[in-house]
Amino acid sequence: KQNDTVILFDAAYEGYISDPSLPRSIYEIEGARDCALELRSFSKRAGFTGVRCAFMVVPKTVMGMADGKRTPLNTLWARRHTTKFNGASYIVQRGAAAAYSPAGLAQANEQIAFYMENARLLREGLGGAGFTMFGGLHAPYIWLRTRDNASSWEFFDQLLTKAQVVGTPGAGFGPGGEGYFRLSAFNSRANIEEAIGRIKRVFA
């Protein structure tokens, strides 16, 4: 707000936050309603990847510029949305509504707990192989520091050729990701356990 800047906050993983002291929405932070827009996807919480459904919160107190004048972004967003977008298909809307029903929330939370247990197993197994790790506590991703100063793409090649395990080189996320490697907990328990075993056999 002090810098007259609008924050676009992606809360796609809010359902994975287990610590009640951590905010799940940017609007839990004082002043955010004057300078932030929040997006929430159904992809991570409800498995909607590929179905493409999300929603966005645009407070009427967030201001932008139009024709040289300050105006509420909510007004601009509503105009754009009602003139250039036909909306999600009916079946997708019904699925999205079901995801927030009591039964849908219970099923989604059960699925999230499953993936977070996968993340715990990854942390435990890779820690046993001597890797330095980050993450996997409030998101389903584990970040490893590569070995022997290898670049993230060099480590990708090592992991693929020696263990037949695929992950994401940190360099793909920008310069700050170089030297790191991301593994995902989004998989079956059997595949997670198999991947851990392969990595430990090669690198432990």
mmCIF file of N, CA, C and O in Angstrom, residues 7-17 22-29 33 36-49 52-58 77 81 92 96 99-100 105 109 112:
data_model
loop_
_atom_site.group_PDB
_atom_site.id
_atom_site.type_symbol
_atom_site.label_atom_id
_atom_site.label_comp_id
_atom_site.label_asym_id
_atom_site.label_seq_id
_atom_site.Cartn_x
_atom_site.Cartn_y
_atom_site.Cartn_z
ATOM 1 N N ILE A 7 -0.770 -6.511 -4.875
ATOM 2 C CA ILE A 7 -0.221 -7.855 -4.697
ATOM 3 C C ILE A 7 -1.203 -8.865 -5.279
ATOM 4 O O ILE A 7 -2.397 -8.835 -4.966
ATOM 5 N N LEU A 8 -0.709 -9.751 -6.138
ATOM 6 C CA LEU A 8 -1.506 -10.875 -6.632
ATOM 7 C C LEU A 8 -1.070 -12.100 -5.840
ATOM 8 O O LEU A 8 0.044 -12.596 -6.017
ATOM 9 N N PHE A 9 -1.930 -12.587 -4.968
ATOM 10 C CA PHE A 9 -1.581 -13.671 -4.047
ATOM 11 C C PHE A 9 -2.261 -14.964 -4.473
ATOM 12 O O PHE A 9 -3.486 -15.052 -4.530
ATOM 13 N N ASP A 10 -1.444 -15.978 -4.781
ATOM 14 C CA ASP A 10 -1.956 -17.280 -5.208
ATOM 15 C C ASP A 10 -2.038 -18.197 -3.989
ATOM 16 O O ASP A 10 -1.016 -18.611 -3.447
ATOM 17 N N ALA A 11 -3.254 -18.507 -3.564
ATOM 18 C CA ALA A 11 -3.461 -19.341 -2.374
ATOM 19 C C ALA A 11 -3.829 -20.774 -2.759
ATOM 20 O O ALA A 11 -4.630 -21.423 -2.088
ATOM 21 N N ALA A 12 -3.219 -21.277 -3.837
ATOM 22 C CA ALA A 12 -3.569 -22.603 -4.343
ATOM 23 C C ALA A 12 -3.342 -23.708 -3.315
ATOM 24 O O ALA A 12 -4.040 -24.722 -3.313
ATOM 25 N N TYR A 13 -2.369 -23.518 -2.416
ATOM 26 C CA TYR A 13 -2.015 -24.578 -1.467
ATOM 27 C C TYR A 13 -2.507 -24.298 -0.049
ATOM 28 O O TYR A 13 -2.013 -24.889 0.904
ATOM 29 N N GLU A 14 -3.482 -23.411 0.101
ATOM 30 C CA GLU A 14 -3.937 -23.068 1.450
ATOM 31 C C GLU A 14 -4.433 -24.284 2.216
ATOM 32 O O GLU A 14 -4.296 -24.358 3.437
ATOM 33 N N GLY A 15 -4.990 -25.270 1.513
ATOM 34 C CA GLY A 15 -5.506 -26.452 2.184
ATOM 35 C C GLY A 15 -4.431 -27.337 2.782
ATOM 36 O O GLY A 15 -4.728 -28.216 3.596
ATOM 37 N N TYR A 16 -3.178 -27.109 2.395
ATOM 38 C CA TYR A 16 -2.073 -27.934 2.876
ATOM 39 C C TYR A 16 -1.408 -27.354 4.123
ATOM 40 O O TYR A 16 -0.523 -27.977 4.697
ATOM 41 N N ILE A 17 -1.822 -26.169 4.528
ATOM 42 C CA ILE A 17 -1.241 -25.542 5.717
ATOM 43 C C ILE A 17 -1.864 -26.168 6.957
ATOM 44 O O ILE A 17 -3.077 -26.107 7.153
ATOM 45 N N LEU A 22 -0.368 -20.028 11.083
ATOM 46 C CA LEU A 22 0.001 -19.487 9.776
ATOM 47 C C LEU A 22 -1.253 -19.057 9.023
ATOM 48 O O LEU A 22 -2.256 -19.769 9.023
ATOM 49 N N PRO A 23 -1.213 -17.911 8.359
ATOM 50 C CA PRO A 23 -2.397 -17.459 7.603
ATOM 51 C C PRO A 23 -2.633 -18.324 6.375
ATOM 52 O O PRO A 23 -1.691 -18.728 5.698
ATOM 53 N N ARG A 24 -3.889 -18.606 6.093
ATOM 54 C CA ARG A 24 -4.258 -19.328 4.874
ATOM 55 C C ARG A 24 -4.696 -18.361 3.784
ATOM 56 O O ARG A 24 -4.754 -18.726 2.621
ATOM 57 N N SER A 25 -5.041 -17.178 4.184
ATOM 58 C CA SER A 25 -5.466 -16.146 3.239
ATOM 59 C C SER A 25 -4.660 -14.885 3.506
ATOM 60 O O SER A 25 -4.350 -14.564 4.664
ATOM 61 N N ILE A 26 -4.337 -14.161 2.445
ATOM 62 C CA ILE A 26 -3.598 -12.911 2.635
ATOM 63 C C ILE A 26 -4.442 -11.890 3.387
ATOM 64 O O ILE A 26 -3.917 -10.982 4.031
ATOM 65 N N TYR A 27 -5.768 -12.077 3.371
ATOM 66 C CA TYR A 27 -6.640 -11.123 4.047
ATOM 67 C C TYR A 27 -6.635 -11.289 5.560
ATOM 68 O O TYR A 27 -7.264 -10.505 6.275
ATOM 69 N N GLU A 28 -5.927 -12.285 6.054
ATOM 70 C CA GLU A 28 -5.706 -12.395 7.490
ATOM 71 C C GLU A 28 -4.626 -11.418 7.956
ATOM 72 O O GLU A 28 -4.416 -11.257 9.159
ATOM 73 N N ILE A 29 -3.935 -10.794 7.005
ATOM 74 C CA ILE A 29 -2.875 -9.833 7.310
ATOM 75 C C ILE A 29 -3.452 -8.423 7.236
ATOM 76 O O ILE A 29 -4.121 -8.059 6.257
ATOM 77 N N ARG A 33 -6.589 -5.940 2.488
ATOM 78 C CA ARG A 33 -7.796 -5.662 1.696
ATOM 79 C C ARG A 33 -7.694 -4.362 0.905
ATOM 80 O O ARG A 33 -8.530 -4.094 0.040
ATOM 81 N N ALA A 36 -4.391 -6.053 -2.059
ATOM 82 C CA ALA A 36 -4.135 -7.422 -2.518
ATOM 83 C C ALA A 36 -5.362 -8.055 -3.160
ATOM 84 O O ALA A 36 -6.500 -7.829 -2.743
ATOM 85 N N LEU A 37 -5.092 -8.858 -4.186
ATOM 86 C CA LEU A 37 -6.092 -9.715 -4.813
ATOM 87 C C LEU A 37 -5.677 -11.158 -4.539
ATOM 88 O O LEU A 37 -4.498 -11.488 -4.608
ATOM 89 N N GLU A 38 -6.644 -11.997 -4.221
ATOM 90 C CA GLU A 38 -6.319 -13.392 -3.908
ATOM 91 C C GLU A 38 -6.965 -14.334 -4.912
ATOM 92 O O GLU A 38 -8.146 -14.205 -5.237
ATOM 93 N N LEU A 39 -6.160 -15.286 -5.398
ATOM 94 C CA LEU A 39 -6.642 -16.306 -6.326
ATOM 95 C C LEU A 39 -6.633 -17.656 -5.622
ATOM 96 O O LEU A 39 -5.718 -17.952 -4.846
ATOM 97 N N ARG A 40 -7.641 -18.462 -5.906
ATOM 98 C CA ARG A 40 -7.680 -19.822 -5.374
ATOM 99 C C ARG A 40 -8.077 -20.785 -6.478
ATOM 100 O O ARG A 40 -9.103 -20.621 -7.122
ATOM 101 N N SER A 41 -7.246 -21.774 -6.664
ATOM 102 C CA SER A 41 -7.478 -22.788 -7.682
ATOM 103 C C SER A 41 -8.095 -24.027 -7.053
ATOM 104 O O SER A 41 -7.864 -24.324 -5.883
ATOM 105 N N PHE A 42 -8.865 -24.750 -7.837
ATOM 106 C CA PHE A 42 -9.395 -26.035 -7.386
ATOM 107 C C PHE A 42 -8.428 -27.176 -7.716
ATOM 108 O O PHE A 42 -8.665 -28.313 -7.344
ATOM 109 N N SER A 43 -7.351 -26.864 -8.426
ATOM 110 C CA SER A 43 -6.456 -27.912 -8.911
ATOM 111 C C SER A 43 -5.805 -28.692 -7.783
ATOM 112 O O SER A 43 -5.797 -29.923 -7.785
ATOM 113 N N LYS A 44 -5.231 -27.985 -6.803
ATOM 114 C CA LYS A 44 -4.479 -28.667 -5.752
ATOM 115 C C LYS A 44 -5.381 -29.162 -4.632
ATOM 116 O O LYS A 44 -5.155 -30.221 -4.061
ATOM 117 N N ARG A 45 -6.401 -28.393 -4.279
ATOM 118 C CA ARG A 45 -7.278 -28.808 -3.183
ATOM 119 C C ARG A 45 -8.222 -29.926 -3.600
ATOM 120 O O ARG A 45 -8.477 -30.845 -2.820
ATOM 121 N N ALA A 46 -8.746 -29.867 -4.818
ATOM 122 C CA ALA A 46 -9.799 -30.801 -5.206
ATOM 123 C C ALA A 46 -9.460 -31.630 -6.442
ATOM 124 O O ALA A 46 -10.339 -32.267 -7.008
ATOM 125 N N GLY A 47 -8.195 -31.619 -6.866
ATOM 126 C CA GLY A 47 -7.806 -32.451 -7.999
ATOM 127 C C GLY A 47 -8.394 -32.013 -9.323
ATOM 128 O O GLY A 47 -8.681 -32.842 -10.182
ATOM 129 N N PHE A 48 -8.561 -30.697 -9.515
ATOM 130 C CA PHE A 48 -9.177 -30.183 -10.742
ATOM 131 C C PHE A 48 -8.162 -29.890 -11.839
ATOM 132 O O PHE A 48 -8.497 -29.244 -12.822
ATOM 133 N N THR A 49 -6.931 -30.332 -11.691
ATOM 134 C CA THR A 49 -5.929 -30.065 -12.716
ATOM 135 C C THR A 49 -6.431 -30.551 -14.075
ATOM 136 O O THR A 49 -6.824 -31.696 -14.226
ATOM 137 N N ARG A 52 -9.669 -26.920 -15.048
ATOM 138 C CA ARG A 52 -9.531 -25.472 -15.113
ATOM 139 C C ARG A 52 -10.682 -24.738 -14.441
ATOM 140 O O ARG A 52 -11.643 -24.326 -15.076
ATOM 141 N N CYS A 53 -10.581 -24.603 -13.146
ATOM 142 C CA CYS A 53 -11.567 -23.812 -12.420
ATOM 143 C C CYS A 53 -10.877 -23.142 -11.237
ATOM 144 O O CYS A 53 -10.048 -23.760 -10.560
ATOM 145 N N ALA A 54 -11.205 -21.877 -11.028
ATOM 146 C CA ALA A 54 -10.621 -21.120 -9.927
ATOM 147 C C ALA A 54 -11.538 -19.946 -9.621
ATOM 148 O O ALA A 54 -12.514 -19.701 -10.332
ATOM 149 N N PHE A 55 -11.233 -19.242 -8.547
ATOM 150 C CA PHE A 55 -11.954 -18.001 -8.293
ATOM 151 C C PHE A 55 -10.983 -16.958 -7.769
ATOM 152 O O PHE A 55 -9.865 -17.274 -7.360
ATOM 153 N N MET A 56 -11.415 -15.718 -7.816
ATOM 154 C CA MET A 56 -10.554 -14.599 -7.443
ATOM 155 C C MET A 56 -11.335 -13.631 -6.570
ATOM 156 O O MET A 56 -12.509 -13.353 -6.836
ATOM 157 N N VAL A 57 -10.689 -13.144 -5.524
ATOM 158 C CA VAL A 57 -11.297 -12.161 -4.629
ATOM 159 C C VAL A 57 -10.706 -10.793 -4.963
ATOM 160 O O VAL A 57 -9.484 -10.612 -4.922
ATOM 161 N N VAL A 58 -11.581 -9.848 -5.316
ATOM 162 C CA VAL A 58 -11.149 -8.495 -5.674
ATOM 163 C C VAL A 58 -11.891 -7.515 -4.760
ATOM 164 O O VAL A 58 -13.007 -7.082 -5.068
ATOM 165 N N TRP A 77 -12.732 -5.260 -12.930
ATOM 166 C CA TRP A 77 -12.757 -6.718 -13.059
ATOM 167 C C TRP A 77 -14.165 -7.209 -13.408
ATOM 168 O O TRP A 77 -14.337 -8.074 -14.273
ATOM 169 N N HIS A 81 -15.090 -9.260 -16.712
ATOM 170 C CA HIS A 81 -15.568 -10.627 -16.539
ATOM 171 C C HIS A 81 -16.949 -10.832 -17.159
ATOM 172 O O HIS A 81 -17.255 -11.916 -17.648
ATOM 173 N N VAL A 92 -18.515 -28.270 -14.718
ATOM 174 C CA VAL A 92 -17.375 -27.844 -13.906
ATOM 175 C C VAL A 92 -17.857 -27.034 -12.701
ATOM 176 O O VAL A 92 -17.359 -27.191 -11.584
ATOM 177 N N ALA A 96 -17.206 -27.888 -8.827
ATOM 178 C CA ALA A 96 -16.588 -26.928 -7.913
ATOM 179 C C ALA A 96 -17.450 -26.722 -6.673
ATOM 180 O O ALA A 96 -16.940 -26.648 -5.546
ATOM 181 N N ALA A 99 -17.089 -29.610 -4.371
ATOM 182 C CA ALA A 99 -15.805 -29.633 -3.663
ATOM 183 C C ALA A 99 -15.871 -28.862 -2.352
ATOM 184 O O ALA A 99 -15.094 -29.136 -1.428
ATOM 185 N N TYR A 100 -16.789 -27.898 -2.255
ATOM 186 C CA TYR A 100 -16.927 -27.115 -1.026
ATOM 187 C C TYR A 100 -18.126 -27.548 -0.186
ATOM 188 O O TYR A 100 -18.460 -26.898 0.800
ATOM 189 N N LEU A 105 -15.437 -31.379 1.082
ATOM 190 C CA LEU A 105 -14.330 -30.909 1.916
ATOM 191 C C LEU A 105 -13.688 -32.062 2.675
ATOM 192 O O LEU A 105 -12.459 -32.137 2.798
ATOM 193 N N ASN A 109 -9.852 -33.132 2.161
ATOM 194 C CA ASN A 109 -8.931 -33.131 3.298
ATOM 195 C C ASN A 109 -8.282 -34.500 3.491
ATOM 196 O O ASN A 109 -7.108 -34.597 3.868
ATOM 197 N N ILE A 112 -5.610 -34.665 0.838
ATOM 198 C CA ILE A 112 -4.481 -33.820 1.223
ATOM 199 C C ILE A 112 -3.636 -34.516 2.286
ATOM 200 O O ILE A 112 -2.399 -34.509 2.224
#
